Short mmCIF file of C-alpha atoms and ligand atoms in Angstrom, two decimals:
data_model
loop_
_atom_site.label_atom_id
_atom_site.label_comp_id
_atom_site.label_asym_id
_atom_site.label_seq_id
_atom_site.Cartn_x
_atom_site.Cartn_y
_atom_site.Cartn_z
CA MET A 19 79.40 82.95 170.75
CA ASP A 20 81.08 80.83 168.10
CA ASP A 21 81.83 83.30 165.30
CA HIS A 22 80.87 80.75 162.67
CA LEU A 23 77.35 80.32 163.98
CA TYR A 24 76.14 83.45 162.17
CA PHE A 25 79.23 84.86 160.42
CA SER A 26 80.90 84.07 157.08
CA GLU A 27 84.51 85.00 156.25
CA GLN A 28 83.12 88.16 154.62
CA HIS A 29 81.32 89.11 157.85
CA LEU A 30 84.54 88.65 159.82
CA ALA A 31 86.34 90.89 157.31
CA VAL A 32 83.67 93.59 157.77
CA ARG A 33 84.08 93.27 161.55
CA GLU A 34 87.83 93.73 161.32
CA MET A 35 87.49 96.73 159.03
CA VAL A 36 84.98 98.48 161.32
CA GLN A 37 87.04 97.70 164.43
CA GLU A 38 90.14 99.17 162.81
CA PHE A 39 88.36 102.30 161.60
CA ALA A 40 86.55 102.84 164.92
CA ARG A 41 89.68 102.49 167.03
CA ALA A 42 91.99 104.47 164.73
CA GLU A 43 89.72 107.32 163.59
CA VAL A 44 86.62 107.50 165.79
CA ALA A 45 88.00 106.79 169.28
CA PRO A 46 90.36 109.81 169.25
CA ILE A 47 87.54 112.29 168.49
CA ALA A 48 84.57 110.73 170.32
CA ALA A 49 84.96 112.58 173.63
CA ARG A 50 85.53 115.94 171.90
CA HIS A 51 82.36 115.67 169.83
CA ASP A 52 80.41 114.43 172.85
CA GLU A 53 81.47 117.59 174.68
CA SER A 54 80.89 120.05 171.83
CA GLN A 55 77.82 118.34 170.30
CA GLU A 56 79.28 119.11 166.88
CA PHE A 57 78.27 116.70 164.14
CA PRO A 58 81.41 114.73 163.14
CA TRP A 59 81.26 115.46 159.41
CA GLU A 60 84.81 114.26 158.66
CA THR A 61 84.41 110.77 160.16
CA VAL A 62 80.91 110.47 158.71
CA LYS A 63 82.46 111.19 155.32
CA ARG A 64 84.97 108.39 155.97
CA MET A 65 82.08 106.06 156.88
CA GLY A 66 80.55 106.84 153.48
CA GLU A 67 83.86 106.11 151.73
CA LEU A 68 84.13 102.78 153.57
CA GLY A 69 80.61 101.82 152.47
CA LEU A 70 79.24 101.96 156.03
CA LEU A 71 76.27 104.15 155.08
CA GLY A 72 74.78 101.65 152.63
CA ILE A 73 75.93 98.24 153.85
CA PRO A 74 72.87 96.10 153.02
CA TRP A 75 71.84 97.78 149.75
CA PRO A 76 72.66 96.31 146.33
CA GLU A 77 75.65 97.68 144.47
CA GLU A 78 73.43 98.83 141.58
CA LEU A 79 71.76 101.23 144.06
CA GLY A 80 75.14 102.46 145.29
CA GLY A 81 75.26 100.18 148.34
CA ALA A 82 78.04 97.89 149.55
CA GLY A 83 76.07 94.78 148.51
CA PHE A 84 76.41 93.06 151.90
CA ASP A 85 73.60 91.82 154.14
CA THR A 86 71.71 92.41 157.38
CA ILE A 87 74.24 90.47 159.48
CA ALA A 88 77.13 92.57 158.13
CA TYR A 89 75.11 95.70 158.88
CA THR A 90 74.39 94.48 162.43
CA ILE A 91 78.08 93.76 162.97
CA ALA A 92 79.02 97.29 161.88
CA ILE A 93 76.64 98.93 164.37
CA HIS A 94 77.71 96.56 167.17
CA GLU A 95 81.43 97.22 166.63
CA MET A 96 81.05 100.96 166.18
CA ALA A 97 79.02 101.29 169.40
CA LYS A 98 81.85 99.76 171.43
CA VAL A 99 83.75 102.95 170.61
CA CYS A 100 81.14 105.65 169.91
CA ALA A 101 77.36 105.29 170.13
CA SER A 102 76.80 108.57 168.24
CA HIS A 103 78.59 107.22 165.16
CA ALA A 104 76.70 103.93 165.53
CA ILE A 105 73.30 105.65 165.59
CA THR A 106 74.32 107.66 162.53
CA ILE A 107 74.81 104.39 160.62
CA SER A 108 71.60 102.89 161.99
CA ALA A 109 69.25 105.88 161.69
CA HIS A 110 70.54 106.74 158.23
CA THR A 111 70.35 103.19 156.86
CA THR A 112 67.26 101.61 158.40
CA LEU A 113 65.13 104.63 159.19
CA GLY A 114 66.31 107.05 156.51
CA THR A 115 66.87 104.73 153.53
CA SER A 116 65.19 101.33 153.95
CA PRO A 117 61.59 102.60 153.50
CA ILE A 118 62.55 103.81 150.00
CA VAL A 119 64.32 100.52 149.22
CA HIS A 120 61.37 98.44 150.43
CA PHE A 121 58.29 100.55 149.67
CA GLY A 122 59.49 103.00 146.99
CA THR A 123 58.78 102.92 143.26
CA PRO A 124 61.68 102.07 140.93
CA ALA A 125 61.94 105.80 140.10
CA GLN A 126 62.12 106.76 143.80
CA ARG A 127 64.76 104.10 144.45
CA GLU A 128 66.90 105.28 141.53
CA ARG A 129 66.53 108.93 142.48
CA TYR A 130 67.27 108.77 146.21
CA VAL A 131 68.95 105.51 147.26
CA PRO A 132 72.32 106.04 145.50
CA LEU A 133 72.65 109.47 147.15
CA LEU A 134 71.91 107.95 150.57
CA ALA A 135 73.79 104.67 150.22
CA SER A 136 77.01 106.42 149.22
CA GLY A 137 76.68 108.87 152.09
CA ALA A 138 76.51 111.83 149.67
CA VAL A 139 73.56 113.09 151.74
CA LEU A 140 72.06 111.95 155.05
CA GLY A 141 68.54 110.67 155.55
CA GLY A 142 66.04 110.77 158.40
CA PHE A 143 62.70 109.36 159.50
CA GLY A 144 59.90 111.59 160.74
CA LEU A 145 57.33 109.67 162.78
CA THR A 146 57.44 111.06 166.34
CA GLU A 147 55.52 114.25 167.08
CA PRO A 148 55.12 116.41 170.18
CA GLY A 149 51.87 114.53 170.95
CA ALA A 150 52.60 111.21 169.22
CA GLY A 151 55.50 109.27 170.78
CA SER A 152 54.65 105.76 171.95
CA ASP A 153 51.22 106.26 170.37
CA ALA A 154 52.63 106.48 166.87
CA GLY A 155 49.11 106.33 165.41
CA GLY A 156 48.31 109.65 167.11
CA THR A 157 49.97 111.56 164.24
CA ARG A 158 48.64 115.11 163.86
CA THR A 159 50.64 116.20 160.82
CA THR A 160 48.25 116.49 157.90
CA ALA A 161 48.67 115.99 154.17
CA VAL A 162 45.82 117.40 152.09
CA ARG A 163 45.67 116.42 148.43
CA LYS A 164 45.41 119.38 146.02
CA GLY A 165 45.59 118.16 142.41
CA ASP A 166 49.09 116.89 141.64
CA HIS A 167 50.50 117.57 145.10
CA TYR A 168 49.80 117.29 148.84
CA VAL A 169 50.06 120.19 151.29
CA LEU A 170 51.76 119.17 154.55
CA ASN A 171 51.41 120.96 157.88
CA GLY A 172 52.71 119.84 161.28
CA THR A 173 55.78 119.24 163.43
CA LYS A 174 57.97 116.21 164.09
CA ARG A 175 60.09 115.89 167.23
CA PHE A 176 63.38 114.14 168.18
CA ILE A 177 64.37 113.45 164.57
CA THR A 178 67.87 112.02 164.12
CA HIS A 179 69.67 114.01 161.37
CA GLY A 180 66.84 116.59 161.51
CA GLY A 181 69.35 119.36 160.86
CA VAL A 182 72.18 117.73 158.94
CA GLY A 183 70.00 115.55 156.68
CA GLU A 184 68.53 116.40 153.29
CA ILE A 185 66.13 113.49 152.56
CA PHE A 186 63.32 112.67 155.02
CA LEU A 187 60.60 110.06 155.10
CA VAL A 188 57.68 111.39 157.09
CA THR A 189 54.17 110.32 158.05
CA ALA A 190 51.07 112.49 157.74
CA VAL A 191 47.32 111.95 158.01
CA THR A 192 45.62 111.84 154.63
CA ASP A 193 42.24 110.55 155.88
CA PRO A 194 41.42 111.43 159.51
CA ALA A 195 38.38 109.12 159.51
CA ARG A 196 40.46 105.96 159.00
CA GLY A 197 42.75 105.92 162.07
CA THR A 198 46.11 104.27 161.42
CA LYS A 199 44.86 103.33 157.91
CA GLY A 200 44.50 107.03 157.14
CA ILE A 201 48.23 107.69 157.61
CA SER A 202 50.47 107.96 154.55
CA SER A 203 54.19 108.52 154.13
CA PHE A 204 56.12 110.95 151.94
CA ILE A 205 59.64 111.76 150.79
CA LEU A 206 60.57 115.34 151.62
CA THR A 207 63.77 117.17 150.80
CA LYS A 208 65.44 120.25 152.27
CA GLU A 209 68.86 121.79 152.48
CA THR A 210 71.20 120.60 155.24
CA CYS A 211 71.42 123.13 158.10
CA ASP A 212 75.13 123.54 157.57
CA VAL A 213 75.84 123.86 153.87
CA ALA A 214 79.21 125.46 154.62
CA ALA A 215 80.44 122.43 156.64
CA ALA A 216 78.95 120.02 154.13
CA THR A 217 80.67 121.82 151.25
CA ARG A 218 83.98 121.93 153.12
CA VAL A 219 84.04 118.17 153.78
CA GLY A 220 82.41 117.27 150.46
CA ILE A 221 79.35 115.35 151.70
CA GLY A 222 75.94 116.19 153.11
CA HIS A 223 74.62 118.45 150.35
CA ASP A 224 73.29 117.73 146.89
CA ALA A 225 72.25 120.83 144.98
CA SER A 226 69.96 118.83 142.69
CA LEU A 227 67.58 118.01 145.57
CA PRO A 228 64.81 120.60 145.79
CA ALA A 229 64.67 122.60 149.03
CA MET A 230 60.88 122.39 149.51
CA PRO A 231 59.54 125.80 150.62
CA GLY A 232 58.01 125.64 154.12
CA PHE A 233 60.05 122.60 155.16
CA ARG A 234 62.76 123.35 157.73
CA SER A 235 64.43 121.97 160.83
CA GLY A 236 63.72 123.51 164.23
CA LYS A 237 65.31 123.41 167.67
CA LYS A 238 68.38 121.23 168.18
CA GLU A 239 68.04 119.05 171.28
CA ASP A 240 70.67 119.37 174.04
CA LYS A 241 70.83 115.70 175.01
CA LEU A 242 72.22 113.59 177.87
CA GLY A 243 73.84 111.13 175.45
CA TRP A 244 74.36 110.52 171.72
CA ARG A 245 75.55 114.11 171.78
CA ALA A 246 77.50 113.94 168.52
CA SER A 247 74.33 112.82 166.76
CA ASP A 248 72.09 115.58 165.42
CA THR A 249 68.51 115.53 166.83
CA ARG A 250 66.01 118.24 165.91
CA GLU A 251 62.44 119.14 165.15
CA LEU A 252 61.13 119.09 161.61
CA ILE A 253 58.58 121.77 160.76
CA PHE A 254 56.16 121.71 157.82
CA GLU A 255 54.31 124.91 156.92
CA ASP A 256 52.18 124.52 153.80
CA VAL A 257 54.83 122.34 152.19
CA GLU A 258 53.81 121.34 148.66
CA VAL A 259 54.87 117.74 148.12
CA PRO A 260 54.39 116.29 144.62
CA VAL A 261 52.18 113.18 144.45
CA GLU A 262 55.15 111.24 143.01
CA ASN A 263 56.87 111.76 146.41
CA ARG A 264 54.25 109.69 148.23
CA LEU A 265 55.98 106.57 149.55
CA GLY A 266 53.72 103.56 149.04
CA ALA A 267 49.95 103.62 148.72
CA GLU A 268 47.78 106.23 150.39
CA GLY A 269 46.98 104.88 153.89
CA ALA A 270 49.95 102.45 153.98
CA GLY A 271 52.27 104.79 155.91
CA PHE A 272 51.64 103.45 159.41
CA VAL A 273 52.21 99.78 158.61
CA ASN A 274 55.26 100.61 156.46
CA PHE A 275 56.77 102.61 159.31
CA MET A 276 55.98 99.89 161.86
CA GLN A 277 57.81 97.38 159.66
CA THR A 278 60.70 99.81 159.39
CA LEU A 279 60.80 100.03 163.18
CA ASP A 280 60.98 96.22 163.45
CA ALA A 281 64.23 96.41 161.48
CA GLY A 282 65.36 99.51 163.36
CA ARG A 283 65.03 97.64 166.65
CA VAL A 284 67.61 95.07 165.54
CA GLY A 285 69.94 98.00 164.91
CA VAL A 286 69.32 99.52 168.35
CA ALA A 287 69.83 96.07 169.90
CA ALA A 288 73.22 95.89 168.16
CA LEU A 289 74.09 99.40 169.30
CA SER A 290 73.12 98.56 172.89
CA LEU A 291 75.09 95.33 172.71
CA GLY A 292 78.14 97.28 171.55
CA LEU A 293 77.81 99.66 174.50
CA ALA A 294 77.45 96.75 176.94
CA GLU A 295 80.42 94.86 175.50
CA GLY A 296 82.51 98.01 175.20
CA ALA A 297 81.81 98.80 178.87
CA LEU A 298 82.78 95.23 179.81
CA GLU A 299 86.08 95.60 177.88
CA GLN A 300 86.82 98.87 179.68
CA ALA A 301 85.97 97.33 183.07
CA LEU A 302 88.19 94.30 182.40
CA LYS A 303 91.10 96.48 181.32
CA TYR A 304 90.84 98.82 184.28
CA SER A 305 90.26 96.15 186.91
CA THR A 306 93.28 94.11 185.83
CA GLU A 307 95.55 97.22 185.85
CA ARG A 308 94.25 99.03 188.94
CA LYS A 309 95.73 97.78 192.20
CA GLN A 310 94.32 98.27 195.69
CA PHE A 311 95.27 96.41 198.87
CA GLY A 312 98.29 95.09 196.97
CA GLN A 313 96.54 93.32 194.10
CA PRO A 314 94.59 94.01 190.88
CA ILE A 315 91.01 94.78 191.88
CA ALA A 316 89.75 92.10 189.44
CA HIS A 317 91.09 89.54 191.91
CA PHE A 318 88.49 90.55 194.49
CA GLN A 319 85.60 88.18 194.24
CA GLY A 320 82.92 90.87 194.60
CA LEU A 321 84.25 92.57 191.49
CA ALA A 322 85.08 89.36 189.60
CA PHE A 323 81.46 88.26 189.99
CA GLN A 324 80.29 91.55 188.47
CA LEU A 325 82.54 90.93 185.46
CA ALA A 326 81.25 87.36 185.18
CA ASP A 327 77.63 88.56 185.18
CA MET A 328 78.37 91.21 182.56
CA ALA A 329 80.12 88.68 180.29
CA THR A 330 77.28 86.15 180.64
CA GLU A 331 74.63 88.71 179.81
CA VAL A 332 76.61 90.11 176.86
CA GLU A 333 76.78 86.56 175.49
CA ALA A 334 73.00 86.21 175.84
CA GLY A 335 72.53 89.58 174.12
CA LYS A 336 74.67 88.45 171.18
CA HIS A 337 72.47 85.42 170.60
CA LEU A 338 69.26 87.47 170.76
CA THR A 339 70.59 90.17 168.44
CA TYR A 340 72.24 88.00 165.79
CA HIS A 341 69.32 85.57 165.82
CA ALA A 342 66.91 88.45 165.10
CA ALA A 343 69.26 89.71 162.36
CA TRP A 344 69.49 86.19 160.91
CA LEU A 345 65.68 85.85 160.83
CA ALA A 346 65.37 89.24 159.11
CA GLN A 347 68.04 88.32 156.59
CA HIS A 348 66.31 85.04 155.74
CA GLY A 349 62.91 86.66 155.25
CA LYS A 350 61.39 84.97 158.31
CA PRO A 351 59.05 86.68 160.80
CA TYR A 352 61.12 88.56 163.34
CA ARG A 353 58.94 91.27 164.91
CA LYS A 354 58.88 89.60 168.35
CA GLU A 355 62.56 88.61 168.25
CA ALA A 356 63.59 92.16 167.24
CA ALA A 357 61.62 93.61 170.16
CA MET A 358 63.12 91.02 172.55
CA ALA A 359 66.66 91.77 171.39
CA LYS A 360 66.07 95.53 171.69
CA LEU A 361 64.44 95.22 175.11
CA TYR A 362 67.07 92.93 176.57
CA CYS A 363 70.15 94.62 175.11
CA SER A 364 69.07 98.19 175.89
CA GLU A 365 68.45 97.30 179.54
CA LEU A 366 71.72 95.32 179.51
CA ALA A 367 73.60 98.36 178.17
CA MET A 368 72.33 100.38 181.13
CA ARG A 369 73.28 97.66 183.65
CA CYS A 370 76.75 97.08 182.16
CA THR A 371 77.68 100.74 181.80
CA ILE A 372 76.61 101.50 185.38
CA LYS A 373 78.69 98.55 186.61
CA ALA A 374 81.65 99.69 184.51
CA VAL A 375 81.50 103.15 186.11
CA GLN A 376 81.39 101.49 189.54
CA VAL A 377 84.43 99.34 188.69
CA HIS A 378 86.34 102.53 187.78
CA GLY A 379 85.38 104.15 191.12
CA GLY A 380 85.98 107.91 191.22
CA TYR A 381 87.79 107.82 187.85
CA GLY A 382 84.67 106.40 186.22
CA TYR A 383 82.77 109.50 187.22
CA THR A 384 85.13 111.74 185.23
CA LYS A 385 85.63 112.34 181.55
CA ASP A 386 89.14 110.82 181.77
CA TYR A 387 87.62 107.43 180.98
CA PRO A 388 84.97 106.65 178.33
CA VAL A 389 82.63 104.76 180.68
CA GLU A 390 80.77 107.86 181.89
CA ARG A 391 79.95 108.78 178.26
CA MET A 392 78.89 105.19 177.65
CA MET A 393 76.56 105.29 180.63
CA ARG A 394 74.92 108.47 179.32
CA ASP A 395 74.74 107.01 175.80
CA ALA A 396 73.05 103.84 177.08
CA LYS A 397 69.98 105.48 178.59
CA VAL A 398 68.35 106.49 175.32
CA CYS A 399 68.55 102.89 174.05
CA GLU A 400 65.71 102.13 176.50
CA ILE A 401 63.69 104.98 174.97
CA GLY A 402 64.41 105.48 171.24
CA GLU A 403 62.73 103.39 168.50
CA GLY A 404 60.17 102.30 171.07
CA THR A 405 60.53 102.42 174.85
CA SER A 406 61.09 99.23 176.87
CA GLU A 407 57.38 99.39 177.71
CA ILE A 408 56.47 99.44 174.00
CA GLN A 409 58.79 96.46 173.36
CA ARG A 410 56.91 94.52 176.05
CA ILE A 411 53.61 95.43 174.34
CA VAL A 412 54.93 94.27 170.96
CA ILE A 413 56.28 91.00 172.43
CA SER A 414 53.15 90.15 174.41
CA ARG A 415 50.77 91.03 171.56
CA GLN A 416 52.80 88.86 169.19
CA MET A 417 52.81 85.97 171.70
CA LEU A 418 49.02 86.14 171.97
CA ARG A 419 48.73 86.36 168.17
CA GLU A 420 50.85 83.21 167.85
CA LEU A 421 48.50 81.49 170.32
CA GLY A 422 45.63 82.50 168.04
CA THR A 423 43.89 84.66 170.65
N1 COS B 19 54.36 95.23 161.11
C1 COS B 19 53.29 95.20 160.30
N2 COS B 19 52.07 95.69 160.66
C2 COS B 19 51.95 96.22 161.89
C3 COS B 19 53.04 96.27 162.78
C4 COS B 19 54.27 95.75 162.37
N3 COS B 19 55.35 95.77 163.16
N4 COS B 19 52.62 96.85 163.93
C5 COS B 19 51.31 97.14 163.76
N5 COS B 19 50.92 96.76 162.52
C6 COS B 19 49.58 96.87 161.93
C7 COS B 19 48.58 96.06 162.74
O1 COS B 19 48.51 94.73 162.29
C8 COS B 19 47.29 96.81 162.47
O2 COS B 19 46.76 96.45 161.22
P1 COS B 19 45.24 95.83 161.15
O3 COS B 19 44.37 96.90 161.73
O4 COS B 19 45.06 95.62 159.69
O5 COS B 19 45.27 94.60 161.96
C9 COS B 19 47.74 98.27 162.35
O6 COS B 19 49.14 98.23 162.05
C10 COS B 19 47.53 99.04 163.64
O7 COS B 19 48.25 98.34 164.65
P2 COS B 19 47.86 98.41 166.19
O8 COS B 19 46.38 98.31 166.33
O9 COS B 19 48.70 97.41 166.91
O10 COS B 19 48.31 99.90 166.51
P3 COS B 19 48.42 100.67 167.88
O11 COS B 19 47.95 102.05 167.66
O12 COS B 19 47.80 99.87 168.99
O13 COS B 19 50.02 100.78 168.12
C11 COS B 19 52.21 100.07 168.76
C12 COS B 19 50.87 99.71 168.16
C13 COS B 19 52.10 100.50 170.21
C14 COS B 19 53.06 98.81 168.67
C15 COS B 19 52.88 101.20 167.90
O14 COS B 19 52.18 102.42 168.07
C16 COS B 19 54.33 101.44 168.25
O15 COS B 19 55.21 100.67 167.85
N6 COS B 19 54.61 102.52 168.99
C17 COS B 19 55.97 102.91 169.30
C18 COS B 19 56.47 103.83 168.25
C19 COS B 19 57.96 103.93 168.30
O16 COS B 19 58.68 102.96 168.39
N7 COS B 19 58.43 105.15 168.21
C20 COS B 19 59.84 105.37 168.25
C21 COS B 19 60.21 106.58 167.55
S1 COS B 19 60.42 106.39 165.87
S2 COS B 19 62.35 106.31 165.70
#
């Protein structure tokens, strides 16, 4: 892709900065954190210092003042090196902050966005429940209004930053008779699960945020991939949430969260694209160095064709992803394009990482090379923020809508 099709000089500078940071500071620790599943507080702190946790938000809200394309570039570049760090940027920014930026009151924006955009604390998004995954409208968590507050009860599942985060945007049913129009969203706060680590590194905890009684994180998931990213349950037991913490109008929670997921899908497309391109880079490097039968294995046509297919598909993925980001940035409809980019790139990430492991032969099946981690990290891209099946539903419904049927 011609860099100047979507990128300004500023975008190219952001790309260079993220590449440098990812290769110098993230690459050396990625395998260790994948193995231990420990949250990488130190490098996440560095991401905050570099402005990577608030890229698209205005400077007056503590953000870096860049745009959606710059944000997409950061996720794409980071995922070439470590998908767990890339999902931290994406889940924190789009899922954990953007609903406040877009649907919050001025007071909510001023109170929470600077803390999130600077990386002082981490944010999360509570939509999925044990019984409400693809059927996001099947939310069972309830919010019952009692005077100046709501009382929340329920459980959320698979929540990125569920343990390490302090600010959460969650959905709950306020009017069971109204289906998806009876779902509202709320801002909830709790203490990070590891105050000691947060205090030691100097991010992740803000003592001025109230720890709402009855709100806590539950079981940490032991995952196949994205193992340095923190995924847990969120549990609400008679949590009293002040009315001023409702995000948007009563009943607007479902649509607001669906719009947030449209943006989130551009982020997951970028993350998947980074994994696919990173796997291609690894395969190219290995296959030009590794010799068998007296020549670099890249010279064998069977393997060279695999590399050609990977490169062609990565190129296609770039156009889908940056086109969706460009539409979003210019305020144009992009729901279908975001779902297409997410669908294509997540399935591409799986194909490319599997091929990269194959190119590495036996070595690719060990932890001596990053491609086995990349293959494990790719799988969830076909599941999180809407499965491939859900993307096909979103795309086909939007096509029919455009036809007026
Ligand atoms: N933007 C704005 N509005 C949207 C929307 C979007 N992206 N998607 C749906 N809506 C609106 C619809 O227009 C509809 O409003 P009206 O009744 O006024 O027309 C309302 O929301 C209900 O939509 P719909 O009838 O399509 O809801 P469904 O229950 O059929 O669910 C899908 C739609 C399947 C698309 C939705 O449940 C979904 O995206 N599921 C996947 C959830 C997901 O990605 N989870 C990942 C985990 S969160 S990280």
